C-alpha atoms as an extended CHARMM CRD file, in Angstrom:
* protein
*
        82  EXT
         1         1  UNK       CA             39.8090000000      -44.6590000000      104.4520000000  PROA      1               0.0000000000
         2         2  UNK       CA             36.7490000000      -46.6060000000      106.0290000000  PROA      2               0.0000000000
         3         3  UNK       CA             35.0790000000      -44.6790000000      109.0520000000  PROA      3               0.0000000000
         4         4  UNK       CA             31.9590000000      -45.9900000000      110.7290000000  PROA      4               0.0000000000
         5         5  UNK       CA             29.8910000000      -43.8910000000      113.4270000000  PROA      5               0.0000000000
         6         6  UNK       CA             27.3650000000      -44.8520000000      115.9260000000  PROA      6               0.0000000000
         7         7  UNK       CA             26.6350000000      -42.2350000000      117.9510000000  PROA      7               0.0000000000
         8         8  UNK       CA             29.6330000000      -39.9490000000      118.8230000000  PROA      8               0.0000000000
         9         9  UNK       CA             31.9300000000      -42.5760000000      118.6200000000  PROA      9               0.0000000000
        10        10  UNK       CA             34.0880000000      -43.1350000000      115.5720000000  PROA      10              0.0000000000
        11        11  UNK       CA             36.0590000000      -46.1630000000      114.7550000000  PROA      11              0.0000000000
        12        12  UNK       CA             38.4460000000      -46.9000000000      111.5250000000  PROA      12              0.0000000000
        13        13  UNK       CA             40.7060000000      -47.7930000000      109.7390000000  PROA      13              0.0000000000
        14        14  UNK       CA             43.1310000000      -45.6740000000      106.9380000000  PROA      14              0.0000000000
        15        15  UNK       CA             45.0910000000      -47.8790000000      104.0610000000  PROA      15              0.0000000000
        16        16  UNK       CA             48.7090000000      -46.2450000000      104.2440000000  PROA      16              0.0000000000
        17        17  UNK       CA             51.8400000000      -47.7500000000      101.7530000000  PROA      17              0.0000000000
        18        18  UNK       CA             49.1560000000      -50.8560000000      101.1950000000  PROA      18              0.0000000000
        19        19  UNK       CA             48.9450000000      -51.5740000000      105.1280000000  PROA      19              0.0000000000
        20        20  UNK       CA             45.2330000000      -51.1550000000      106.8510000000  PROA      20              0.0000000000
        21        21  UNK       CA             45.8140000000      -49.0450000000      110.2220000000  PROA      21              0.0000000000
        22        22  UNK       CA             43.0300000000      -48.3600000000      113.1150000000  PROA      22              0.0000000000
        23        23  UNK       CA             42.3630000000      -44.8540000000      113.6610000000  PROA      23              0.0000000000
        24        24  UNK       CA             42.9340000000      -43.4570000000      117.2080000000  PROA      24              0.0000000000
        25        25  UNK       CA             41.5840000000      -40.5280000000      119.3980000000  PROA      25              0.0000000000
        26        26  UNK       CA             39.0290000000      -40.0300000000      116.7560000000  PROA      26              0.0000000000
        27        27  UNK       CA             36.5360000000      -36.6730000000      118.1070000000  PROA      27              0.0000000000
        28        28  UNK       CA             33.2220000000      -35.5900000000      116.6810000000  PROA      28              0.0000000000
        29        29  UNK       CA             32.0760000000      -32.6950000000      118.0860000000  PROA      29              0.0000000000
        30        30  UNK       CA             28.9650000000      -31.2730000000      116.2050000000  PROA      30              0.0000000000
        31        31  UNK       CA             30.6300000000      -31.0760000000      112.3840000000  PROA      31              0.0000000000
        32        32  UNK       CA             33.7130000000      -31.1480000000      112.8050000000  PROA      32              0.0000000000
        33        33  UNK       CA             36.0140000000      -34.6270000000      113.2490000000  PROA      33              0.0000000000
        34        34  UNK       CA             39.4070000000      -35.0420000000      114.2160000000  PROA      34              0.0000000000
        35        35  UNK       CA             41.3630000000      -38.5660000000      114.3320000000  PROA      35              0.0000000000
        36        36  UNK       CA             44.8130000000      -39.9770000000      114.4600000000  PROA      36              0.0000000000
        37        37  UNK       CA             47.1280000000      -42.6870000000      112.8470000000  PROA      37              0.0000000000
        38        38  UNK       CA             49.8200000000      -43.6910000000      114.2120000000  PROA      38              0.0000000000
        39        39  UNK       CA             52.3500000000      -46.4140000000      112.2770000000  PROA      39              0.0000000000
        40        40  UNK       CA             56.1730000000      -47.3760000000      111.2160000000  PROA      40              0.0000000000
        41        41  UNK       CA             57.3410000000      -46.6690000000      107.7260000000  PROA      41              0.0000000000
        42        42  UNK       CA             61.0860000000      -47.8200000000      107.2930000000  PROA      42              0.0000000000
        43        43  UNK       CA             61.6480000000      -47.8440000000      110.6200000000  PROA      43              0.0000000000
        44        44  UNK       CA             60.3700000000      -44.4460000000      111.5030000000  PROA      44              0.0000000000
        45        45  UNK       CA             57.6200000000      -43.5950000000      113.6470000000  PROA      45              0.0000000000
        46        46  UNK       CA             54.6920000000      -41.1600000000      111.9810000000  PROA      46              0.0000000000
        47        47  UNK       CA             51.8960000000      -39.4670000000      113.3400000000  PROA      47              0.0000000000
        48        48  UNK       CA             49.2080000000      -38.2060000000      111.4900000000  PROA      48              0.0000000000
        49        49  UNK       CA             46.5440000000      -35.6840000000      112.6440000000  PROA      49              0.0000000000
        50        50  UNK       CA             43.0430000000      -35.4830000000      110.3890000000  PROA      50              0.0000000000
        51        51  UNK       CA             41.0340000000      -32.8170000000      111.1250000000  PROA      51              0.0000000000
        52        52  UNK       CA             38.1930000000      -31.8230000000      109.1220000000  PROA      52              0.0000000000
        53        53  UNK       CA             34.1360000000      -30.4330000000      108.3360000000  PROA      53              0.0000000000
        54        54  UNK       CA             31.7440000000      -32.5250000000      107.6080000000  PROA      54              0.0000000000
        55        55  UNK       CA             29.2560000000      -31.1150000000      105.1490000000  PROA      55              0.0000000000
        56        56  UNK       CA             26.6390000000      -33.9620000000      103.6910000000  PROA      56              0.0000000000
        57        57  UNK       CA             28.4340000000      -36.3100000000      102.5470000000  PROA      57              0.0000000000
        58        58  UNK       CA             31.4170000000      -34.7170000000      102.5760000000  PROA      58              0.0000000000
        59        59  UNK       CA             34.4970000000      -34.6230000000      104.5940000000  PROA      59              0.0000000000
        60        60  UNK       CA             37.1510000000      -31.3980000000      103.9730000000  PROA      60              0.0000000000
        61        61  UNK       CA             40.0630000000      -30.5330000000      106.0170000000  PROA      61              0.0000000000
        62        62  UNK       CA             43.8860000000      -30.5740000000      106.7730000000  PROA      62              0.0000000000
        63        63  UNK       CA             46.1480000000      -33.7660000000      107.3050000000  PROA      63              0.0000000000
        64        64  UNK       CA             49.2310000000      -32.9940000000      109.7450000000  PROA      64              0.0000000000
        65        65  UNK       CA             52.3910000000      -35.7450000000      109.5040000000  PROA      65              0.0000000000
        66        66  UNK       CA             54.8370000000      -35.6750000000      112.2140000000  PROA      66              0.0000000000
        67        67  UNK       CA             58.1070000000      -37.8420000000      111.1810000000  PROA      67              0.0000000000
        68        68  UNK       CA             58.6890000000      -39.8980000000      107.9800000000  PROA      68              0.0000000000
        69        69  UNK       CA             59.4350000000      -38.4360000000      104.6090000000  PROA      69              0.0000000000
        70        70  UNK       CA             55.9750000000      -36.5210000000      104.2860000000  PROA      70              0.0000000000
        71        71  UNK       CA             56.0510000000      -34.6340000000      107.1830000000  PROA      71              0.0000000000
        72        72  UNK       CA             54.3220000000      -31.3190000000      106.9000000000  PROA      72              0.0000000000
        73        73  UNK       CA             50.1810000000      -30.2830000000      106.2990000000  PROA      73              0.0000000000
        74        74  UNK       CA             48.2890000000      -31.0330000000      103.6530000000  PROA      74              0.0000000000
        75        75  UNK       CA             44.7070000000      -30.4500000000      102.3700000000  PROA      75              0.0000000000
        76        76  UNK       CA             42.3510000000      -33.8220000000      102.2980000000  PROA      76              0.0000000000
        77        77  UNK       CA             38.8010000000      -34.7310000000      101.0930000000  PROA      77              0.0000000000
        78        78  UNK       CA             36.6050000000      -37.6300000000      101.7590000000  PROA      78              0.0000000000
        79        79  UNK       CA             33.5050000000      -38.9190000000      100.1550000000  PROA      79              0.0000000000
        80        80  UNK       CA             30.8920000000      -41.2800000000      101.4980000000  PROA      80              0.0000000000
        81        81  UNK       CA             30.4580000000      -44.1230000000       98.6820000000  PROA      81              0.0000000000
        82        82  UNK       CA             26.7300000000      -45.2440000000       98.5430000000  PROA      82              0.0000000000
């Protein structure tokens, strides 16, 4: 995952089965940060929903997948690397 800020905007891109896809609706609203991906795998359509906290350097929350073969919620953590 690569995310770059300026301002309240949010822009990125999230490496998924070895394929780089753009981020969409990304949100930052004080410390908290919500995004989507959206992409084909096999010929199905997923959705993913990132939501998280942002504490430091830091970024904890929950990952929701709509469609495809890992659909459900998971937990997810992101460091900054210096």
């Amino acid at each position: 995952m690569r995310l770059e800020q300026q301002f309240q905007e949010i822009r990125g891109k999230v490496n998924i089965q070895g394929k780089s896809v753009s981020i969409a609706d990304a949100q930052l609203k004080g410390d908290q940060l919500s995004f989507g991906v959206r992409y084909k795998s096999q010929g199905q359509k997923t959705v993913m929903r990132f939501s998280g906290h942002i504490t430091g350097d830091t970024i904890k929350g929950s990952l929701q997948v709509q469609g495809g073969s890992f659909e459900g919620i998971q937990d997810w953590i992101a460091k900054r690397t210096p």
